[in-house]
Tab-separated table of C-alpha atoms and ligand atoms in Angstrom:
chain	number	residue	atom	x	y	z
U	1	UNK	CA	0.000	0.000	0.000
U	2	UNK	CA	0.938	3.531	-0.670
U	3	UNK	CA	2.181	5.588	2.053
U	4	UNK	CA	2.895	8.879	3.107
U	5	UNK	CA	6.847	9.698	4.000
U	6	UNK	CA	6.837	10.951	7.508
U	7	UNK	CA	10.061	12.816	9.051
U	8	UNK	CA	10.028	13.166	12.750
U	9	UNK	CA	12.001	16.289	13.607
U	10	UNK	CA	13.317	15.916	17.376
U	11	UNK	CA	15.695	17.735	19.531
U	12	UNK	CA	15.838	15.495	22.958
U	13	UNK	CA	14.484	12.368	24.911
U	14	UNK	CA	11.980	11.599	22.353
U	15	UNK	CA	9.054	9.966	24.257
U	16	UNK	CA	6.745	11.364	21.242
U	17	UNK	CA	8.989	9.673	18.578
U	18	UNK	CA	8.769	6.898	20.347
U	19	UNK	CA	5.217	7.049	20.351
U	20	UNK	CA	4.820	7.339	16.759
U	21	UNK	CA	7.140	4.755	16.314
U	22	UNK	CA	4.765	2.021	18.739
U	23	UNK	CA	1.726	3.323	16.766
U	24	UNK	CA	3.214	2.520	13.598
U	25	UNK	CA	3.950	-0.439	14.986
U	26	UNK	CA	0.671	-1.198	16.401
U	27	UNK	CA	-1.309	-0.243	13.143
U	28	UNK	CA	-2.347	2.688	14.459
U	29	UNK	CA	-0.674	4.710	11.720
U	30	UNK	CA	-1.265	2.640	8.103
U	31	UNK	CA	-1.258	5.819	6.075
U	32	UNK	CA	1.823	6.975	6.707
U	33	UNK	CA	5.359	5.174	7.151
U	34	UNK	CA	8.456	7.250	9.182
U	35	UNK	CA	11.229	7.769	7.242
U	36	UNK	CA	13.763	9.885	8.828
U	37	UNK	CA	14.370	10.993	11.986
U	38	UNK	CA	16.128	14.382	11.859
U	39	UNK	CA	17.848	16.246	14.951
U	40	UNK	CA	19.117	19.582	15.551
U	41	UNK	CA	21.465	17.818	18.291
U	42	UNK	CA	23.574	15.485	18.116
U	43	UNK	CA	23.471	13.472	21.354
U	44	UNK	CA	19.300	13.561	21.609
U	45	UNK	CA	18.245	10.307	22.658
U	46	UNK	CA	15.716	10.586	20.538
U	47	UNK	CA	18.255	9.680	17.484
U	48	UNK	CA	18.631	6.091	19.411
U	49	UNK	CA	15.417	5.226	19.504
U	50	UNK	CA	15.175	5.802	15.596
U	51	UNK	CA	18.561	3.704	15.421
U	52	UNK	CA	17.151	0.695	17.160
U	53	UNK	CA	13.784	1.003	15.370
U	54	UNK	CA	16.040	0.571	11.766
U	55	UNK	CA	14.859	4.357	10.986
U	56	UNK	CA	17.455	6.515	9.285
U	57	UNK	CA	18.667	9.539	10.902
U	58	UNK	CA	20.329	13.024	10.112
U	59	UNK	CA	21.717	15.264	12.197
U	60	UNK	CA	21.336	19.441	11.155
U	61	UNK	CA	22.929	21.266	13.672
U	62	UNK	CA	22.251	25.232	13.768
U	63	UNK	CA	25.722	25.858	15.445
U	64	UNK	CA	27.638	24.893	12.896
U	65	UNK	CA	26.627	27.154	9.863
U	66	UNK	CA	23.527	29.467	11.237
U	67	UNK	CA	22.878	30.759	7.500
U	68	UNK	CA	22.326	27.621	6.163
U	69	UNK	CA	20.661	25.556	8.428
U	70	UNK	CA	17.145	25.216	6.695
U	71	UNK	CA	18.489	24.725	3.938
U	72	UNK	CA	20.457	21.555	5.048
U	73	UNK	CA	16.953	20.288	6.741
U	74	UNK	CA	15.189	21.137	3.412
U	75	UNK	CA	18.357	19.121	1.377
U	76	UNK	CA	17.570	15.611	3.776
U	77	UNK	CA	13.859	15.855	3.255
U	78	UNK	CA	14.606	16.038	-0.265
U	79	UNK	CA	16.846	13.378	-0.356
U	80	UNK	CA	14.087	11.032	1.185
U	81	UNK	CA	10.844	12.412	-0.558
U	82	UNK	CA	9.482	13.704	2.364
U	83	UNK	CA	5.529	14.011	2.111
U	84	UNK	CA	4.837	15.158	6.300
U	85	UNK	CA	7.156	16.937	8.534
U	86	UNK	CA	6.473	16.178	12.368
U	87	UNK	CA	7.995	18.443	15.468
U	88	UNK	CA	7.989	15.891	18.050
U	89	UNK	CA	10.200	17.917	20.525
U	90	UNK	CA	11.843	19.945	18.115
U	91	UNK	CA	13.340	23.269	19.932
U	92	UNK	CA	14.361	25.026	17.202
U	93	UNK	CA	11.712	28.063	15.462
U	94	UNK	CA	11.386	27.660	11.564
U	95	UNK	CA	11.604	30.503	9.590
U	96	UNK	CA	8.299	31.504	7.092
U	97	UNK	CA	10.910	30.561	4.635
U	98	UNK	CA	10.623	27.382	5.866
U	99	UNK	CA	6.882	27.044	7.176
U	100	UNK	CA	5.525	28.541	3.834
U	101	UNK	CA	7.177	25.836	1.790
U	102	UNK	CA	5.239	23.223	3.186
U	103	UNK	CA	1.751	24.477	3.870
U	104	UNK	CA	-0.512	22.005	6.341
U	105	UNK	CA	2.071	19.931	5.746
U	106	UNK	CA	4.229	20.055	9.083
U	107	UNK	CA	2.467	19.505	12.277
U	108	UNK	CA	3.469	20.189	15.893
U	109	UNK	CA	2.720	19.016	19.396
U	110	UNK	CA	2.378	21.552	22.092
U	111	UNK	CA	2.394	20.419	25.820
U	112	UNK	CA	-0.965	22.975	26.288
U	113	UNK	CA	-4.319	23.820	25.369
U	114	UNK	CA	-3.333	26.641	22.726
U	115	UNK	CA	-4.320	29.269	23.198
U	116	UNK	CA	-3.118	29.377	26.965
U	117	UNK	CA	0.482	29.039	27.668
U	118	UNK	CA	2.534	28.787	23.891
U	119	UNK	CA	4.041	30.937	21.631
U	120	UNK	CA	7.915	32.191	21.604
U	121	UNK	CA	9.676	31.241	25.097
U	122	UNK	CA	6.750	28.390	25.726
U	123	UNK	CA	8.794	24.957	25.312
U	124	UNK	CA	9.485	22.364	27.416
U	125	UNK	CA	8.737	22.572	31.121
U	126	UNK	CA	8.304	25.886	31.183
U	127	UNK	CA	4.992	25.376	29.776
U	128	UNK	CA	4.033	23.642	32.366
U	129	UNK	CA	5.566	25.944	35.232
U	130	UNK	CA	3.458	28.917	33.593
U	131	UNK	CA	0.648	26.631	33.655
U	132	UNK	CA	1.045	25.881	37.394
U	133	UNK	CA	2.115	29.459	38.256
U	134	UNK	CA	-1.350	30.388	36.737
U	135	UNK	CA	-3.035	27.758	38.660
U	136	UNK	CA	-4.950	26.330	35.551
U	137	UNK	CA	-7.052	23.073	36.938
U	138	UNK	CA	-7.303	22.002	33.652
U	139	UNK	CA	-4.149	21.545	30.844
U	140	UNK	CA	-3.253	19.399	28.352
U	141	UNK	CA	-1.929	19.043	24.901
U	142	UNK	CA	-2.619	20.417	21.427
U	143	UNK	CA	-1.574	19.253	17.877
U	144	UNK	CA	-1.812	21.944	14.765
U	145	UNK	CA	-0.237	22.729	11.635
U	146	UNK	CA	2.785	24.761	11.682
U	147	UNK	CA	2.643	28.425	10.052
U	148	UNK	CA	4.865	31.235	10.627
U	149	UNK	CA	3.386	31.957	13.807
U	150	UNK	CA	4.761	29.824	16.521
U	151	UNK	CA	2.259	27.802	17.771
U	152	UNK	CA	-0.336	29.974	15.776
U	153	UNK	CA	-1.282	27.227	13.040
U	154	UNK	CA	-4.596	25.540	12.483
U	155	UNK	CA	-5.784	22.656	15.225
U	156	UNK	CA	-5.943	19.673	14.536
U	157	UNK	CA	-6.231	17.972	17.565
U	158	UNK	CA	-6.295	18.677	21.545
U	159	UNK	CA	-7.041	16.584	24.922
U	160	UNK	CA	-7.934	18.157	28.442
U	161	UNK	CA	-5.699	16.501	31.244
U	162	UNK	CA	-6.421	17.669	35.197
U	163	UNK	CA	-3.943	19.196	36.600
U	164	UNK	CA	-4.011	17.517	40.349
U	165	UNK	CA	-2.748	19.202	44.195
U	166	UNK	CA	0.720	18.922	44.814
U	167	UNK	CA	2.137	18.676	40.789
U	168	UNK	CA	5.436	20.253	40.011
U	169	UNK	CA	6.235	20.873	36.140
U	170	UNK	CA	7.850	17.415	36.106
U	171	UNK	CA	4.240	15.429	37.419
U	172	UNK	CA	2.043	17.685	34.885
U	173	UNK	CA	4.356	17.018	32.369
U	174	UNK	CA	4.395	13.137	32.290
U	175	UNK	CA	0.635	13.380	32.754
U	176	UNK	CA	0.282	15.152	29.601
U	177	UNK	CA	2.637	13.154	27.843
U	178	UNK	CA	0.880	9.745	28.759
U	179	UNK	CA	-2.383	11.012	28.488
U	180	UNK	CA	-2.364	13.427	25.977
U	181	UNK	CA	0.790	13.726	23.912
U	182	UNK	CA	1.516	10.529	23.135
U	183	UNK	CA	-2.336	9.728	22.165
U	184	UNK	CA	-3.206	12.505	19.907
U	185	UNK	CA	0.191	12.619	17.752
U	186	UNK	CA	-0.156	8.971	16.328
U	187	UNK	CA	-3.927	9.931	16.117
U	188	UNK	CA	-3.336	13.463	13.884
U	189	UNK	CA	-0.145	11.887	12.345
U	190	UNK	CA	-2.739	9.245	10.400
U	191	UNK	CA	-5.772	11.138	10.145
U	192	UNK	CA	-2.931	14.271	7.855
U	193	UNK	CA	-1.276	10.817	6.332
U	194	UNK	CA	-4.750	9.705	5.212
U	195	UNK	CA	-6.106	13.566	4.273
U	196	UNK	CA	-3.222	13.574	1.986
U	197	UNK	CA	-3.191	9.873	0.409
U	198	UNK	CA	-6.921	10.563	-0.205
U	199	UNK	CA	-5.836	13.940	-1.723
U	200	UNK	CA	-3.356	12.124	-4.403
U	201	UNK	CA	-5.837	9.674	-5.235
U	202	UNK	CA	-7.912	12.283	-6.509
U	203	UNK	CA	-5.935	14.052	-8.173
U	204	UNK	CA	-4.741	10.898	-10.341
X	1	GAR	C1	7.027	17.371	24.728
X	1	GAR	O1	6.316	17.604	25.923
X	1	GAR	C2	6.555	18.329	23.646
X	1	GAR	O2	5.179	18.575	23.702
X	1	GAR	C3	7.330	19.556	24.008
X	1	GAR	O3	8.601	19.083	24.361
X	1	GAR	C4	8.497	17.754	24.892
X	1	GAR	C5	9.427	16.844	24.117
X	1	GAR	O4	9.511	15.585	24.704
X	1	GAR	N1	7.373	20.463	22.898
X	1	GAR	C6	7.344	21.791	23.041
X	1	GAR	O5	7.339	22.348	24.110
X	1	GAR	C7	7.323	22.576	21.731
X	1	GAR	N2	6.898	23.916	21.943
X	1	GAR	P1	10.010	14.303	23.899
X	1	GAR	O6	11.362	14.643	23.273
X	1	GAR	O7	10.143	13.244	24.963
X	1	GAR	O8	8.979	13.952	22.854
């Protein structure tokens, strides 16, 4: 069957990678296959779990030549027919350069319910500390399409997760991963894989 060529673009532990990865695995995602597994650092995890899961990597690191770094992302994508860009962790902005060449065709998971709590300076745990600085009793996660806003794209999916007494950033944040995150990624990751299979078809 024909399938949609996934990159995973990661910058650390991975836990979502890995989640796309089981749900591949698990026939979860049929539309769409992973094909690379791209990092803007070079000791993420996240590259060994694509290593033992036979997925080929690439490593772009901004450091090394700042003017061309997009370009060198936009080169490996190339090189393996990329059809879906995923930001599974990735802590690096794109440029509209970048965004506007692939329109609803990169997608992103945010550890929030966007609106609350994302945009520039909201990655990581920090999310989570404004969250519980706030004193939200609600949070959760949020997958859209990538524009040149950060975190400004279309929805495509989001899940509500209490936030319970006594959570630091560290608690909230597993409890978003396992009951959010790592749900609704595999989830949006086939239903954009299947959008644009169905999409081809019809234009055959
Ligand atoms: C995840 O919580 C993801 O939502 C968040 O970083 C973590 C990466 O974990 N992304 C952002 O904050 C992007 N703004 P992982 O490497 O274990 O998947």
């Amino acid at each position: 069957m024909l399938k949609v060529k996934i990159a995973v673009l990661v910058s650390g532990g991975g836990t979502n990678l890995q989640a796309l990865i089981d749900a591949e695995r698990a026939g979860i995602i049929t539309s769409g296959e992973i094909a690379l597994v791209l990092s803007n650092n070079p000791n993420a995890y996240a590259l060994e779990r694509a290593r033992a899961a036979g997925i080929e990597t690439a490593v772009v690191s901004r450091k090394e030549c700042p003017e061309s770094f997009e370009e060198r992302i936009i080169a490996e994508l190339d090189r393996h027919g990329i059809e879906l860009i995923v930001l599974a962790g990735f802590m690096s902005i794109l440029s509209e350069r970048f965004t506007s060449r692939y329109p609803e065709r990169i997608i992103n998971v945010h550890p929030s319910l966007i609106p609350s709590f994302c945009g520039k300076g909201f990655y990581g745990l920090r999310v989570h500390e404004a969250a519980l600085e706030y004193g939200v009793r609600v949070s959760g996660a949020t997958v859209h399409f990538v524009n040149e806003i950060p975190d400004g794209g279309k929805i495509i999916m989001q899940k509500a997760v209490e936030v319970k007494d006594g959570d630091t950033p560290e608690t909230l944040q597993r409890r978003i991963m396992e009951e959010a995150e790592w749900k609704i990624l595999p989830l949006s990751c086939e239903r954009v894989s299947r959008d644009i299979l169905t999409a081809k078809t019809n234009n055959d």
